[in-house]
Each structure stands twice: as structure tokens, then as C-alpha cells.
């Protein structure tokens, strides 16, 4: 989700509480929230599109890089959310879009291997990796800090602690109604202040 006017770019890593953040930011972004699938309700399940840029709800930083100018990308306040990988995989496994109702160990093991890790979303791929991939060479240079290409990384588990709200459980659904009723106003204030301070 981007805002040229407010100068921010939010990379929504799946199953990290990003729906709540995008719901807060939608009024400050040029992106629009739409319902494309049968299970979409426009509140907790939705897709994101932009009329100017070819992006979607879970666009990676590399995808944003391909549609934005280098100057825009450099000047945007770039942030994302992260989550305990185990909790994230469990949430992904039981996601309504998958339709899975019961645990199956073997299915889960196969599924986990397909879940893209955090760095897939928030790191810009080095040019040499792109060349090596095209040439089918086994080179993968992935140096530097995990968060080197973004300005701020919000931990899913620490949102309530960071904002002083002890009522939030460490549940698998931050985007649910419980989050909105317990700390939406407080977190919204924090998030908007963070963007304001970094967009000057």
C-alpha cells in the first residue's frame, strides 16, 4: 500500500496483521480496497489495487521497485510487519482462502515449504542474483541485515506491548474484530504519527 501524498510504502507480508494496518491506512493512500473472491468481505478479507501502479495487496518491495521511480522508492518511508514464523505458518495453513478445517501433519509439512519467508517481501534482490537466476546459475547473494531495505519493521507480537495495551492476546488473528475493538484507536494514532514524522 502506498501514498505518494503522505510519502509512505507499506509492504504487507501475508499473515502478519497487515489487514488491520491497511484498513487504518486506506484513507491516506491512493490504493483502493476491493473484493475479488467469494470469501472477501471488505473488512478482514480483501484485495488492494492502485489505479496508477500495477501492485496488489501482498506486493513485494521488488515489485514496488519495478513500478516506482528510484527517487520515489528512496524517499518513501518504507515499513512492514513481521510475525513469529510458526504462528504465521499456522495462520496461513488455516486461512479461509485455503478452506482447511482440520490439521493434517503431512499436508502441513508440504505446505510450509511453499510459504515465502519475510526476506522475500522486504529485501530488494541484488542485481547479480537476477542475472544468475536467468542464467540458471546456483548463486544467491543475500547479504546485509534483513531489514536493510525498509525503514521500520513492526513485530506482530509486540504491537500491543509497544502501545501499552495488555488486553490483546497473542492470537493468530490480529486483523479480527478483537484487535479493532481493543486497540485500533491507540495503534492508529501510533501508526499515523510514525508516518507523519517520517514523511517530512
PDB file of C-alpha atoms in Angstrom:
ATOM      1  CA  UNK A   1       0.000   0.000   0.000  1.00  0.00           C
ATOM      2  CA  UNK A   2       1.434   3.352  -0.997  1.00  0.00           C
ATOM      3  CA  UNK A   3       0.707   7.016  -0.568  1.00  0.00           C
ATOM      4  CA  UNK A   4       2.503   9.468  -2.816  1.00  0.00           C
ATOM      5  CA  UNK A   5       0.923  12.361  -0.921  1.00  0.00           C
ATOM      6  CA  UNK A   6       1.853  11.083   2.552  1.00  0.00           C
ATOM      7  CA  UNK A   7       5.140   9.599   1.316  1.00  0.00           C
ATOM      8  CA  UNK A   8       4.825   6.040   2.673  1.00  0.00           C
ATOM      9  CA  UNK A   9       5.001   2.482   1.398  1.00  0.00           C
ATOM     10  CA  UNK A  10       3.646  -0.401   3.466  1.00  0.00           C
ATOM     11  CA  UNK A  11       4.787  -3.882   2.433  1.00  0.00           C
ATOM     12  CA  UNK A  12       2.043  -6.260   3.549  1.00  0.00           C
ATOM     13  CA  UNK A  13       3.676  -9.573   4.397  1.00  0.00           C
ATOM     14  CA  UNK A  14       0.854 -12.162   4.500  1.00  0.00           C
ATOM     15  CA  UNK A  15      -0.411 -13.276   7.910  1.00  0.00           C
ATOM     16  CA  UNK A  16       1.381 -10.591   9.927  1.00  0.00           C
ATOM     17  CA  UNK A  17      -1.521  -8.307  10.891  1.00  0.00           C
ATOM     18  CA  UNK A  18      -1.303  -6.259   7.716  1.00  0.00           C
ATOM     19  CA  UNK A  19      -5.063  -6.184   7.095  1.00  0.00           C
ATOM     20  CA  UNK A  20      -5.524  -4.061  10.209  1.00  0.00           C
ATOM     21  CA  UNK A  21      -2.766  -1.718   9.108  1.00  0.00           C
ATOM     22  CA  UNK A  22      -4.149  -1.407   5.577  1.00  0.00           C
ATOM     23  CA  UNK A  23      -7.613  -0.716   6.988  1.00  0.00           C
ATOM     24  CA  UNK A  24      -6.118   2.137   9.022  1.00  0.00           C
ATOM     25  CA  UNK A  25      -4.067   3.477   6.105  1.00  0.00           C
ATOM     26  CA  UNK A  26      -6.672   3.185   3.337  1.00  0.00           C
ATOM     27  CA  UNK A  27      -7.910   6.761   3.875  1.00  0.00           C
ATOM     28  CA  UNK A  28      -4.354   8.075   3.456  1.00  0.00           C
ATOM     29  CA  UNK A  29      -3.420   6.029   0.393  1.00  0.00           C
ATOM     30  CA  UNK A  30      -4.221   6.217  -3.295  1.00  0.00           C
ATOM     31  CA  UNK A  31      -4.800   2.440  -3.198  1.00  0.00           C
ATOM     32  CA  UNK A  32      -8.307   1.041  -3.059  1.00  0.00           C
ATOM     33  CA  UNK A  33      -9.651  -1.943  -1.134  1.00  0.00           C
ATOM     34  CA  UNK A  34     -11.744  -4.280  -3.273  1.00  0.00           C
ATOM     35  CA  UNK A  35     -13.459  -7.657  -3.009  1.00  0.00           C
ATOM     36  CA  UNK A  36     -12.368 -10.109  -5.703  1.00  0.00           C
ATOM     37  CA  UNK A  37     -13.026 -13.511  -4.165  1.00  0.00           C
ATOM     38  CA  UNK A  38     -16.123 -15.100  -2.697  1.00  0.00           C
ATOM     39  CA  UNK A  39     -14.634 -15.119   0.818  1.00  0.00           C
ATOM     40  CA  UNK A  40     -13.766 -11.384   0.687  1.00  0.00           C
ATOM     41  CA  UNK A  41     -15.832  -9.183   2.998  1.00  0.00           C
ATOM     42  CA  UNK A  42     -14.004  -5.864   2.507  1.00  0.00           C
ATOM     43  CA  UNK A  43     -13.126  -5.701   6.198  1.00  0.00           C
ATOM     44  CA  UNK A  44     -10.996  -8.675   7.196  1.00  0.00           C
ATOM     45  CA  UNK A  45     -10.622 -10.274   3.772  1.00  0.00           C
ATOM     46  CA  UNK A  46      -9.960  -8.088   0.739  1.00  0.00           C
ATOM     47  CA  UNK A  47      -7.574  -7.239  -2.082  1.00  0.00           C
ATOM     48  CA  UNK A  48      -5.748  -3.968  -2.750  1.00  0.00           C
ATOM     49  CA  UNK A  49      -5.240  -2.266  -6.112  1.00  0.00           C
ATOM     50  CA  UNK A  50      -3.845   1.036  -7.353  1.00  0.00           C
ATOM     51  CA  UNK A  51      -5.090   2.829 -10.477  1.00  0.00           C
ATOM     52  CA  UNK A  52      -1.625   4.134 -11.377  1.00  0.00           C
ATOM     53  CA  UNK A  53       0.707   1.320 -10.339  1.00  0.00           C
ATOM     54  CA  UNK A  54       0.421  -2.390 -11.037  1.00  0.00           C
ATOM     55  CA  UNK A  55       0.507  -3.540  -7.426  1.00  0.00           C
ATOM     56  CA  UNK A  56      -1.568  -5.803  -5.217  1.00  0.00           C
ATOM     57  CA  UNK A  57      -2.188  -6.434  -1.545  1.00  0.00           C
ATOM     58  CA  UNK A  58       0.955  -8.516  -0.979  1.00  0.00           C
ATOM     59  CA  UNK A  59       3.317  -6.837  -3.436  1.00  0.00           C
ATOM     60  CA  UNK A  60       6.957  -7.303  -2.519  1.00  0.00           C
ATOM     61  CA  UNK A  61       9.468  -4.497  -2.226  1.00  0.00           C
ATOM     62  CA  UNK A  62      10.959  -5.774  -5.506  1.00  0.00           C
ATOM     63  CA  UNK A  63       7.550  -5.386  -7.165  1.00  0.00           C
ATOM     64  CA  UNK A  64       7.207  -1.853  -5.819  1.00  0.00           C
ATOM     65  CA  UNK A  65      10.715  -1.134  -7.097  1.00  0.00           C
ATOM     66  CA  UNK A  66       9.653  -2.203 -10.588  1.00  0.00           C
ATOM     67  CA  UNK A  67       6.765   0.320 -10.766  1.00  0.00           C
ATOM     68  CA  UNK A  68       8.109   3.287  -8.780  1.00  0.00           C
ATOM     69  CA  UNK A  69      10.871   5.675  -9.743  1.00  0.00           C
ATOM     70  CA  UNK A  70      14.156   5.280  -7.840  1.00  0.00           C
ATOM     71  CA  UNK A  71      13.586   8.742  -6.333  1.00  0.00           C
ATOM     72  CA  UNK A  72      10.123   7.760  -5.036  1.00  0.00           C
ATOM     73  CA  UNK A  73      11.364   4.488  -3.615  1.00  0.00           C
ATOM     74  CA  UNK A  74      14.264   6.199  -1.873  1.00  0.00           C
ATOM     75  CA  UNK A  75      12.123   8.930  -0.328  1.00  0.00           C
ATOM     76  CA  UNK A  76       9.138   6.837   0.762  1.00  0.00           C
ATOM     77  CA  UNK A  77       9.004   5.812   4.410  1.00  0.00           C
ATOM     78  CA  UNK A  78       9.023   2.025   3.899  1.00  0.00           C
ATOM     79  CA  UNK A  79       7.694  -0.263   6.605  1.00  0.00           C
ATOM     80  CA  UNK A  80       6.314  -3.768   7.074  1.00  0.00           C
ATOM     81  CA  UNK A  81       5.124  -6.180   9.730  1.00  0.00           C
ATOM     82  CA  UNK A  82       6.686  -9.451  10.770  1.00  0.00           C
ATOM     83  CA  UNK A  83       5.482 -12.346  12.901  1.00  0.00           C
ATOM     84  CA  UNK A  84       6.762 -15.440  14.664  1.00  0.00           C
ATOM     85  CA  UNK A  85       7.267 -17.833  11.705  1.00  0.00           C
ATOM     86  CA  UNK A  86       5.486 -20.742  13.404  1.00  0.00           C
ATOM     87  CA  UNK A  87       2.369 -18.682  14.216  1.00  0.00           C
ATOM     88  CA  UNK A  88       2.444 -17.208  10.724  1.00  0.00           C
ATOM     89  CA  UNK A  89       2.513 -20.683   9.123  1.00  0.00           C
ATOM     90  CA  UNK A  90      -0.339 -21.928  11.326  1.00  0.00           C
ATOM     91  CA  UNK A  91      -2.404 -18.858  10.415  1.00  0.00           C
ATOM     92  CA  UNK A  92      -1.580 -19.368   6.731  1.00  0.00           C
ATOM     93  CA  UNK A  93      -2.473 -23.066   6.900  1.00  0.00           C
ATOM     94  CA  UNK A  94      -5.934 -22.362   8.329  1.00  0.00           C
ATOM     95  CA  UNK A  95      -6.573 -19.267   6.200  1.00  0.00           C
ATOM     96  CA  UNK A  96     -10.189 -19.069   4.943  1.00  0.00           C
ATOM     97  CA  UNK A  97      -8.913 -18.816   1.374  1.00  0.00           C
ATOM     98  CA  UNK A  98      -7.469 -22.338   1.699  1.00  0.00           C
ATOM     99  CA  UNK A  99     -10.642 -23.849   3.158  1.00  0.00           C
ATOM    100  CA  UNK A 100      -8.716 -26.163   5.523  1.00  0.00           C
ATOM    101  CA  UNK A 101     -10.715 -27.069   8.642  1.00  0.00           C
ATOM    102  CA  UNK A 102      -8.614 -29.822  10.232  1.00  0.00           C
ATOM    103  CA  UNK A 103      -4.935 -30.329  10.957  1.00  0.00           C
ATOM    104  CA  UNK A 104      -3.047 -32.786   8.746  1.00  0.00           C
ATOM    105  CA  UNK A 105       0.617 -33.147   9.629  1.00  0.00           C
ATOM    106  CA  UNK A 106       1.815 -34.335   6.211  1.00  0.00           C
ATOM    107  CA  UNK A 107      -0.183 -31.669   4.388  1.00  0.00           C
ATOM    108  CA  UNK A 108       1.212 -29.028   6.745  1.00  0.00           C
ATOM    109  CA  UNK A 109       4.812 -30.124   6.106  1.00  0.00           C
ATOM    110  CA  UNK A 110       4.288 -29.840   2.349  1.00  0.00           C
ATOM    111  CA  UNK A 111       2.514 -26.512   2.766  1.00  0.00           C
ATOM    112  CA  UNK A 112       5.199 -24.915   4.976  1.00  0.00           C
ATOM    113  CA  UNK A 113       7.818 -25.442   2.286  1.00  0.00           C
ATOM    114  CA  UNK A 114       5.761 -23.241  -0.052  1.00  0.00           C
ATOM    115  CA  UNK A 115       5.342 -20.288   2.353  1.00  0.00           C
ATOM    116  CA  UNK A 116       7.571 -17.418   1.268  1.00  0.00           C
ATOM    117  CA  UNK A 117       9.803 -16.077   4.078  1.00  0.00           C
ATOM    118  CA  UNK A 118       9.947 -12.486   5.283  1.00  0.00           C
ATOM    119  CA  UNK A 119      13.013 -11.584   3.217  1.00  0.00           C
ATOM    120  CA  UNK A 120      11.090 -12.427   0.023  1.00  0.00           C
ATOM    121  CA  UNK A 121       8.814  -9.471   0.744  1.00  0.00           C
ATOM    122  CA  UNK A 122      11.090  -6.816   2.256  1.00  0.00           C
ATOM    123  CA  UNK A 123      14.511  -7.192   0.631  1.00  0.00           C
ATOM    124  CA  UNK A 124      15.438  -5.849  -2.770  1.00  0.00           C
ATOM    125  CA  UNK A 125      17.049  -8.631  -4.745  1.00  0.00           C
ATOM    126  CA  UNK A 126      20.677  -7.899  -5.678  1.00  0.00           C
ATOM    127  CA  UNK A 127      21.204  -7.476  -9.412  1.00  0.00           C
ATOM    128  CA  UNK A 128      23.686 -10.367  -9.515  1.00  0.00           C
ATOM    129  CA  UNK A 129      21.002 -12.735  -8.198  1.00  0.00           C
ATOM    130  CA  UNK A 130      18.677 -11.736 -11.045  1.00  0.00           C
ATOM    131  CA  UNK A 131      21.394 -12.379 -13.619  1.00  0.00           C
ATOM    132  CA  UNK A 132      22.351 -15.694 -12.003  1.00  0.00           C
ATOM    133  CA  UNK A 133      18.731 -16.833 -11.945  1.00  0.00           C
ATOM    134  CA  UNK A 134      18.291 -16.013 -15.653  1.00  0.00           C
ATOM    135  CA  UNK A 135      21.474 -17.945 -16.447  1.00  0.00           C
ATOM    136  CA  UNK A 136      20.324 -20.797 -14.180  1.00  0.00           C
ATOM    137  CA  UNK A 137      23.414 -20.463 -12.018  1.00  0.00           C
ATOM    138  CA  UNK A 138      23.237 -21.507  -8.344  1.00  0.00           C
ATOM    139  CA  UNK A 139      24.277 -18.130  -6.937  1.00  0.00           C
ATOM    140  CA  UNK A 140      22.335 -16.398  -4.207  1.00  0.00           C
ATOM    141  CA  UNK A 141      23.992 -13.405  -2.614  1.00  0.00           C
ATOM    142  CA  UNK A 142      21.774 -12.306   0.237  1.00  0.00           C
ATOM    143  CA  UNK A 143      23.966 -10.149   2.414  1.00  0.00           C
ATOM    144  CA  UNK A 144      23.180  -7.455   4.912  1.00  0.00           C
ATOM    145  CA  UNK A 145      20.565  -7.023   7.577  1.00  0.00           C
ATOM    146  CA  UNK A 146      17.126  -8.448   6.971  1.00  0.00           C
ATOM    147  CA  UNK A 147      15.555  -5.008   7.296  1.00  0.00           C
ATOM    148  CA  UNK A 148      18.224  -3.112   5.314  1.00  0.00           C
ATOM    149  CA  UNK A 149      15.810  -2.048   2.542  1.00  0.00           C
ATOM    150  CA  UNK A 150      12.981  -0.788   4.761  1.00  0.00           C
ATOM    151  CA  UNK A 151      12.851   1.911   7.414  1.00  0.00           C
ATOM    152  CA  UNK A 152      10.729   0.256  10.083  1.00  0.00           C
ATOM    153  CA  UNK A 153       9.677  -3.305  10.921  1.00  0.00           C
ATOM    154  CA  UNK A 154       6.684  -3.819  13.218  1.00  0.00           C
ATOM    155  CA  UNK A 155       6.579  -7.124  15.119  1.00  0.00           C
ATOM    156  CA  UNK A 156       3.085  -8.625  15.219  1.00  0.00           C
ATOM    157  CA  UNK A 157       3.654  -9.949  18.747  1.00  0.00           C
ATOM    158  CA  UNK A 158       4.799  -6.581  20.087  1.00  0.00           C
ATOM    159  CA  UNK A 159       2.079  -4.305  18.740  1.00  0.00           C
ATOM    160  CA  UNK A 160       0.070  -4.401  21.961  1.00  0.00           C
ATOM    161  CA  UNK A 161       3.161  -4.252  24.206  1.00  0.00           C
ATOM    162  CA  UNK A 162       4.615  -1.394  22.183  1.00  0.00           C
ATOM    163  CA  UNK A 163       1.397   0.577  22.564  1.00  0.00           C
ATOM    164  CA  UNK A 164       0.799  -0.299  26.221  1.00  0.00           C
ATOM    165  CA  UNK A 165      -2.314  -2.423  25.677  1.00  0.00           C
ATOM    166  CA  UNK A 166      -2.213  -5.612  27.767  1.00  0.00           C
ATOM    167  CA  UNK A 167      -5.675  -6.791  26.677  1.00  0.00           C
ATOM    168  CA  UNK A 168      -4.597  -8.126  23.303  1.00  0.00           C
ATOM    169  CA  UNK A 169      -3.945 -11.856  23.184  1.00  0.00           C
ATOM    170  CA  UNK A 170      -1.099 -13.252  21.119  1.00  0.00           C
ATOM    171  CA  UNK A 171      -3.648 -14.866  18.854  1.00  0.00           C
ATOM    172  CA  UNK A 172      -3.432 -15.980  15.261  1.00  0.00           C
ATOM    173  CA  UNK A 173      -5.843 -13.281  14.085  1.00  0.00           C
ATOM    174  CA  UNK A 174      -4.687  -9.729  14.704  1.00  0.00           C
ATOM    175  CA  UNK A 175      -6.922  -8.494  11.895  1.00  0.00           C
ATOM    176  CA  UNK A 176     -10.032  -9.747  13.661  1.00  0.00           C
ATOM    177  CA  UNK A 177     -12.636  -7.728  15.469  1.00  0.00           C
ATOM    178  CA  UNK A 178     -10.902  -8.193  18.820  1.00  0.00           C
ATOM    179  CA  UNK A 179      -7.904  -6.187  17.602  1.00  0.00           C
ATOM    180  CA  UNK A 180     -10.103  -3.440  16.240  1.00  0.00           C
ATOM    181  CA  UNK A 181     -12.139  -3.117  19.438  1.00  0.00           C
ATOM    182  CA  UNK A 182      -9.169  -3.261  21.844  1.00  0.00           C
ATOM    183  CA  UNK A 183      -6.528  -1.065  20.325  1.00  0.00           C
ATOM    184  CA  UNK A 184      -7.464   0.267  16.921  1.00  0.00           C
ATOM    185  CA  UNK A 185      -7.596   3.888  18.073  1.00  0.00           C
ATOM    186  CA  UNK A 186      -4.332   3.717  20.011  1.00  0.00           C
ATOM    187  CA  UNK A 187      -2.463   1.823  17.285  1.00  0.00           C
ATOM    188  CA  UNK A 188      -3.952   4.040  14.590  1.00  0.00           C
ATOM    189  CA  UNK A 189      -2.599   7.120  16.403  1.00  0.00           C
ATOM    190  CA  UNK A 190       0.816   5.482  16.720  1.00  0.00           C
ATOM    191  CA  UNK A 191       0.900   4.433  13.060  1.00  0.00           C
ATOM    192  CA  UNK A 192      -0.201   7.799  11.702  1.00  0.00           C
ATOM    193  CA  UNK A 193       2.278   9.628  13.936  1.00  0.00           C
ATOM    194  CA  UNK A 194       5.047   7.321  12.714  1.00  0.00           C
ATOM    195  CA  UNK A 195       4.182   8.140   9.107  1.00  0.00           C
ATOM    196  CA  UNK A 196       3.860  11.866   9.833  1.00  0.00           C
ATOM    197  CA  UNK A 197       7.291  12.012  11.465  1.00  0.00           C
ATOM    198  CA  UNK A 198       8.917  10.163   8.586  1.00  0.00           C
ATOM    199  CA  UNK A 199       7.235  11.952   5.698  1.00  0.00           C
ATOM    200  CA  UNK A 200       8.627  15.419   6.388  1.00  0.00           C
TER     201      UNK A 200
END
